[in-house]
CSV table of C-alpha atoms in Angstrom, one decimal:
chain,number,residue,atom,x,y,z
A,17,ASP,CA,-5.7,2.5,23.4
A,18,GLY,CA,-4.3,4.8,21.0
A,19,SER,CA,-4.6,6.6,17.6
A,20,GLY,CA,-2.6,9.1,15.4
A,21,GLU,CA,-1.4,9.6,11.8
A,22,VAL,CA,1.8,9.2,9.8
A,23,ARG,CA,3.0,10.9,6.8
A,24,LEU,CA,4.7,8.6,4.1
A,25,SER,CA,6.4,9.1,1.0
A,26,VAL,CA,6.1,6.1,-1.4
A,27,ALA,CA,8.1,6.0,-4.5
A,28,SER,CA,7.0,3.7,-7.3
A,29,LEU,CA,8.7,2.7,-10.8
A,30,LYS,CA,6.3,2.5,-13.7
A,31,THR,CA,7.6,-0.3,-16.2
A,32,THR,CA,6.1,-1.8,-19.4
A,33,GLY,CA,5.6,-5.3,-20.1
A,34,ALA,CA,5.6,-8.4,-17.9
A,35,PRO,CA,6.3,-7.9,-14.3
A,36,SER,CA,9.7,-8.7,-13.1
A,37,VAL,CA,8.5,-11.0,-10.0
A,38,ASP,CA,8.1,-14.6,-10.3
A,39,VAL,CA,4.6,-15.0,-9.2
A,40,THR,CA,4.5,-18.9,-9.3
A,41,ASP,CA,6.0,-19.1,-5.8
A,42,ALA,CA,3.2,-17.0,-4.3
A,43,LYS,CA,1.2,-18.9,-1.6
A,44,GLU,CA,-1.9,-17.0,-2.2
A,45,THR,CA,-3.5,-15.7,-5.4
A,46,ASP,CA,-6.4,-13.4,-6.0
A,47,ASP,CA,-8.5,-14.2,-8.7
A,48,SER,CA,-10.6,-10.9,-8.5
A,49,SER,CA,-9.4,-7.9,-10.7
A,50,SER,CA,-10.2,-4.4,-11.1
A,51,PRO,CA,-10.1,-2.6,-14.5
A,52,GLU,CA,-6.9,-0.9,-13.3
A,53,ASP,CA,-5.3,-4.3,-13.0
A,54,GLU,CA,-5.9,-4.9,-16.7
A,55,SER,CA,-3.4,-2.5,-18.1
A,56,ASP,CA,-0.1,-3.7,-19.3
A,57,GLU,CA,1.9,-1.4,-17.0
A,58,THR,CA,2.8,-2.7,-13.6
A,59,ASP,CA,4.0,-0.6,-10.5
A,60,ALA,CA,7.0,-1.8,-8.6
A,61,LEU,CA,8.7,-0.3,-5.3
A,62,ILE,CA,12.3,1.1,-5.9
A,63,ALA,CA,15.1,-0.7,-4.4
A,64,PRO,CA,17.5,1.7,-2.5
A,65,HIS,CA,20.5,0.5,-4.9
A,66,ASN,CA,18.6,0.7,-8.1
A,67,ARG,CA,18.1,4.4,-8.7
A,68,SER,CA,19.1,4.4,-12.4
A,69,GLN,CA,15.5,4.4,-13.4
A,70,LEU,CA,14.7,7.8,-11.5
A,71,SER,CA,13.1,9.4,-14.8
A,72,HIS,CA,10.3,6.6,-14.6
A,73,THR,CA,9.5,7.2,-11.0
A,74,ARG,CA,6.7,8.8,-9.3
A,75,VAL,CA,6.6,9.8,-5.3
A,76,ASP,CA,3.2,9.9,-3.8
A,77,LYS,CA,3.0,11.4,-0.3
A,78,LEU,CA,0.3,9.5,1.7
A,79,LEU,CA,-1.4,10.4,4.9
A,80,ILE,CA,-2.1,7.2,7.0
A,81,PHE,CA,-4.4,7.3,10.0
A,82,TRP,CA,-4.1,4.3,12.6
A,83,VAL,CA,-6.2,3.4,15.6
A,84,SER,CA,-5.6,0.7,18.2
A,85,TYR,CA,-8.3,-0.6,20.4
A,86,LEU,CA,-9.6,-4.0,22.2
A,87,ASP,CA,-12.6,-5.7,20.8
A,88,GLY,CA,-13.2,-8.0,23.6
A,89,LEU,CA,-10.0,-9.9,24.2
A,90,GLN,CA,-8.6,-9.0,20.6
A,91,ARG,CA,-6.3,-6.3,20.1
A,92,VAL,CA,-7.3,-4.5,16.7
A,93,LEU,CA,-4.9,-2.2,14.8
A,94,LEU,CA,-6.6,-0.4,11.9
A,95,PHE,CA,-4.8,1.6,9.1
A,96,THR,CA,-6.8,3.8,6.9
A,97,GLN,CA,-6.3,6.6,4.7
A,98,ASP,CA,-9.9,8.0,5.6
A,99,GLU,CA,-10.0,10.3,8.5
A,100,ARG,CA,-13.7,9.7,8.9
A,101,VAL,CA,-13.1,6.1,9.4
A,102,SER,CA,-10.6,6.6,11.9
A,103,LYS,CA,-12.7,9.1,14.0
A,104,ALA,CA,-15.7,6.7,13.9
A,105,VAL,CA,-13.7,4.0,15.3
A,106,ARG,CA,-12.1,6.1,18.1
A,107,LYS,CA,-15.7,7.1,19.3
């Protein structure tokens, strides 16, 4: 089994108004929402070819911990941002 960590840079684009994604074709819908979901702003990933709106972008640096282990016959691959969780699973 194994474990490790990965540093990621994620660029997001802030837009106002309705999202540009057609959600009618979605296979699953999540009716639960948090207060953060109720704003009029939406976040979207920036396509590599659409860099014209860079003034509205934000780059976040994330540290992701991963752990791989066997639970019986099932392989589990856990991704978390909480180092305590990854350490607890490795024990």
